[in-house]
Amino acid sequence: MSTSGAPFLEVAAGGVNKATGLEKLCGRLGIDRSEVIAFGDNNNDVEMLGWVGHGVAMGNALPEVAGLADEVTLSNDEDGVALVVERLAAAGWAR
């Protein structure tokens, strides 16, 4: 179980997290983890950012989450996800 902050509560079975979900989905779709990018900002994203080929922390991420990511973008309010997606699309990064 992990919390996202009031008033939210996330509950999952032991050993289940965002990384295990991505691993299962990617396995079914034949996608290698090196081809996966993920964005996160909180403790519930730690395993996911470590599993993917390219982990991006949001500018508003907890310091320990930002420290694990491959890069840090701007905050949610500053369209950080869009900036990374646009940059990668312009560079031809696609499956």
XYZ file of N, CA and C in Angstrom:
285
model
N 0.845 -1.175 0.000
C 0.000 0.000 0.000
C 0.890 1.237 0.000
N 0.480 2.243 -0.746
C 1.172 3.526 -0.704
C 0.146 4.636 -0.739
N 0.486 5.753 -0.170
C -0.441 6.878 -0.175
C 0.038 7.937 -1.137
N -0.909 8.617 -1.742
C -0.605 9.710 -2.650
C -0.872 11.052 -2.008
N -1.358 11.050 -0.811
C -1.687 12.292 -0.115
C -3.187 12.437 0.021
N -3.603 13.156 1.041
C -5.028 13.330 1.300
C -5.695 13.998 0.111
N -6.836 13.588 -0.284
C -7.688 12.529 0.267
C -7.541 11.194 -0.469
N -6.415 10.909 -1.068
C -6.240 9.709 -1.873
C -5.517 8.611 -1.112
N -5.876 7.382 -1.417
C -5.215 6.220 -0.861
C -5.151 5.167 -1.956
N -3.977 4.643 -2.198
C -3.798 3.604 -3.204
C -3.537 2.290 -2.496
N -4.225 1.251 -2.922
C -4.089 -0.051 -2.302
C -3.818 -1.073 -3.394
N -2.835 -1.931 -3.182
C -2.511 -2.982 -4.147
C -2.049 -4.214 -3.385
N -2.152 -5.347 -4.032
C -1.668 -6.591 -3.436
C -0.156 -6.498 -3.254
N 0.381 -7.246 -2.293
C 1.816 -7.263 -2.068
C 2.574 -7.622 -3.336
N 3.619 -6.885 -3.643
C 4.422 -7.154 -4.828
C 3.867 -6.590 -6.117
N 2.738 -5.909 -6.036
C 2.130 -5.309 -7.224
C 2.338 -3.803 -7.174
N 2.872 -3.256 -8.252
C 3.071 -1.815 -8.350
C 3.021 -1.412 -9.823
N 3.292 -0.177 -10.115
C 3.223 0.296 -11.500
C 4.232 -0.414 -12.390
N 5.390 -0.771 -11.860
C 6.399 -1.473 -12.653
C 5.922 -2.868 -13.024
N 5.322 -3.580 -12.082
C 4.857 -4.930 -12.397
C 3.724 -4.892 -13.411
N 2.892 -3.879 -13.324
C 1.822 -3.717 -14.314
C 2.382 -3.450 -15.701
N 3.344 -2.558 -15.791
C 3.972 -2.272 -17.086
C 4.703 -3.487 -17.638
N 5.389 -4.195 -16.764
C 6.120 -5.384 -17.203
C 5.172 -6.418 -17.818
N 4.052 -6.630 -17.172
C 3.073 -7.599 -17.675
C 2.479 -7.137 -19.006
N 2.084 -5.879 -19.086
C 1.499 -5.341 -20.317
C 2.503 -5.369 -21.463
N 3.703 -4.921 -21.200
C 4.728 -4.908 -22.246
C 5.062 -6.325 -22.709
N 5.072 -7.274 -21.790
C 5.309 -8.658 -22.156
C 4.248 -9.169 -23.114
N 3.007 -8.841 -22.846
C 1.900 -9.262 -23.714
C 1.957 -8.600 -25.082
N 2.430 -7.360 -25.117
C 2.461 -6.604 -26.372
C 3.781 -6.730 -27.118
N 4.746 -7.417 -26.528
C 6.040 -7.586 -27.172
C 6.872 -6.314 -27.208
N 6.726 -5.505 -26.183
C 7.471 -4.243 -26.098
C 8.594 -4.421 -25.086
N 9.812 -4.130 -25.495
C 10.951 -4.206 -24.599
C 10.954 -3.003 -23.666
N 11.388 -3.203 -22.449
C 11.395 -2.109 -21.468
C 12.241 -0.927 -21.921
N 13.233 -1.167 -22.768
C 14.071 -0.081 -23.274
C 13.277 0.877 -24.162
N 12.114 0.437 -24.610
C 11.267 1.254 -25.479
C 10.201 2.029 -24.710
N 10.222 1.931 -23.398
C 9.166 2.514 -22.572
C 9.677 3.753 -21.849
N 8.861 4.797 -21.866
C 9.134 6.008 -21.100
C 7.992 6.184 -20.105
N 8.333 6.649 -18.919
C 7.307 6.885 -17.901
C 7.626 8.159 -17.148
N 6.585 8.769 -16.646
C 6.689 10.017 -15.899
C 6.177 9.786 -14.487
N 6.847 10.361 -13.501
C 6.399 10.192 -12.133
C 6.815 11.341 -11.243
N 6.170 11.377 -10.066
C 6.475 12.464 -9.137
C 6.415 12.066 -7.667
N 5.969 10.837 -7.386
C 5.755 10.477 -5.996
C 6.313 9.087 -5.706
N 6.279 8.688 -4.449
C 6.832 7.400 -4.029
C 6.223 6.212 -4.764
N 4.972 6.329 -5.176
C 4.330 5.222 -5.884
C 4.852 5.064 -7.314
N 5.763 5.919 -7.734
C 6.338 5.851 -9.078
C 7.774 5.318 -9.090
N 8.350 5.074 -7.927
C 9.760 4.709 -7.817
C 10.088 3.448 -8.616
N 9.359 2.369 -8.387
C 9.634 1.116 -9.095
C 9.447 1.278 -10.596
N 8.425 1.991 -10.997
C 8.142 2.212 -12.409
C 9.283 2.970 -13.087
N 9.752 4.033 -12.464
C 10.827 4.815 -13.061
C 12.115 4.017 -13.167
N 12.305 3.083 -12.251
C 13.472 2.224 -12.315
C 13.360 1.126 -13.356
N 12.142 0.726 -13.690
C 11.933 -0.375 -14.630
C 11.997 0.069 -16.084
N 11.484 1.224 -16.388
C 11.371 1.668 -17.782
C 12.738 2.008 -18.385
N 12.758 2.099 -19.693
C 13.988 2.460 -20.379
C 14.382 3.902 -20.150
N 13.394 4.765 -19.933
C 13.676 6.188 -19.705
C 12.656 6.720 -18.702
N 13.127 7.000 -17.506
C 12.264 7.525 -16.458
C 12.414 9.022 -16.329
N 11.278 9.703 -16.304
C 11.265 11.166 -16.214
C 10.531 11.590 -14.948
N 11.188 12.371 -14.133
C 10.558 12.928 -12.936
C 10.013 14.309 -13.285
N 8.875 14.595 -12.727
C 8.273 15.903 -12.913
C 9.006 16.927 -12.046
N 8.951 18.172 -12.438
C 9.615 19.229 -11.691
C 9.130 19.349 -10.267
N 7.905 18.896 -10.017
C 7.332 18.932 -8.675
C 7.516 17.601 -7.944
N 8.373 16.720 -8.460
C 8.585 15.401 -7.858
C 9.281 15.510 -6.509
N 9.044 14.505 -5.681
C 9.791 14.406 -4.429
C 11.276 14.289 -4.767
N 12.152 14.846 -3.960
C 13.586 14.800 -4.251
C 14.116 13.388 -4.470
N 13.660 12.420 -3.675
C 14.137 11.052 -3.839
C 13.667 10.428 -5.154
N 12.530 10.849 -5.659
C 12.028 10.368 -6.949
C 12.841 11.009 -8.073
N 13.066 12.305 -7.988
C 13.858 13.009 -9.002
C 15.266 12.428 -9.091
N 15.813 12.015 -7.962
C 17.153 11.452 -7.940
C 17.269 10.109 -8.645
N 16.178 9.402 -8.799
C 16.176 8.096 -9.457
C 15.923 8.186 -10.962
N 15.405 9.295 -11.407
C 14.992 9.433 -12.803
C 16.183 9.688 -13.728
N 15.980 9.376 -15.007
C 16.994 9.655 -16.017
C 17.052 11.143 -16.353
N 15.919 11.815 -16.177
C 15.874 13.264 -16.391
C 14.735 13.846 -15.579
N 14.790 15.144 -15.377
C 13.740 15.873 -14.677
C 13.222 16.932 -15.639
N 11.907 16.986 -15.780
C 11.285 17.978 -16.649
C 10.607 19.038 -15.784
N 9.891 19.928 -16.411
C 9.158 20.945 -15.668
C 7.986 20.320 -14.924
N 7.337 21.087 -14.093
C 6.229 20.591 -13.282
C 4.990 20.312 -14.129
N 4.007 19.705 -13.485
C 2.722 19.443 -14.135
C 2.102 20.739 -14.656
N 2.136 21.761 -13.837
C 1.534 23.042 -14.209
C 2.268 23.737 -15.348
N 3.506 23.328 -15.604
C 4.308 23.934 -16.664
C 4.398 23.041 -17.910
N 3.499 22.053 -18.014
C 3.431 21.154 -19.174
C 4.703 20.348 -19.388
N 5.285 19.882 -18.302
C 6.523 19.116 -18.379
C 6.431 17.870 -19.236
N 5.329 17.141 -19.154
C 5.165 15.930 -19.967
C 5.164 16.299 -21.446
N 4.407 17.307 -21.799
C 4.317 17.722 -23.208
C 5.690 18.111 -23.753
N 6.482 18.805 -22.973
C 7.810 19.216 -23.434
C 8.689 18.016 -23.776
N 8.653 16.997 -22.932
C 9.471 15.799 -23.185
C 8.939 15.039 -24.387
N 7.629 14.860 -24.465
C 7.035 14.131 -25.591
C 7.319 14.849 -26.908
N 7.175 16.152 -26.932
C 7.465 16.924 -28.154
C 8.931 16.792 -28.554
N 9.834 16.864 -27.576
C 11.264 16.733 -27.872
C 11.576 15.349 -28.428
N 11.049 14.322 -27.821
C 11.318 12.968 -28.288
C 10.685 12.703 -29.644
N 9.503 13.224 -29.881
C 8.856 13.048 -31.186
C 9.661 13.747 -32.275
N 10.152 14.929 -31.987
C 10.957 15.674 -32.968
C 12.264 14.949 -33.278
N 12.774 14.196 -32.300
C 14.011 13.455 -32.496
C 13.776 12.093 -33.138
N 12.506 11.762 -33.380
C 12.183 10.499 -34.019
C 12.123 9.317 -33.083
N 12.012 9.577 -31.768
C 11.918 8.491 -30.792
C 10.523 7.904 -30.835
N 10.410 6.722 -31.375
C 9.122 6.045 -31.429
C 9.362 4.574 -31.636
N 8.420 3.808 -31.245
C 8.502 2.358 -31.420
C 8.322 2.044 -32.874
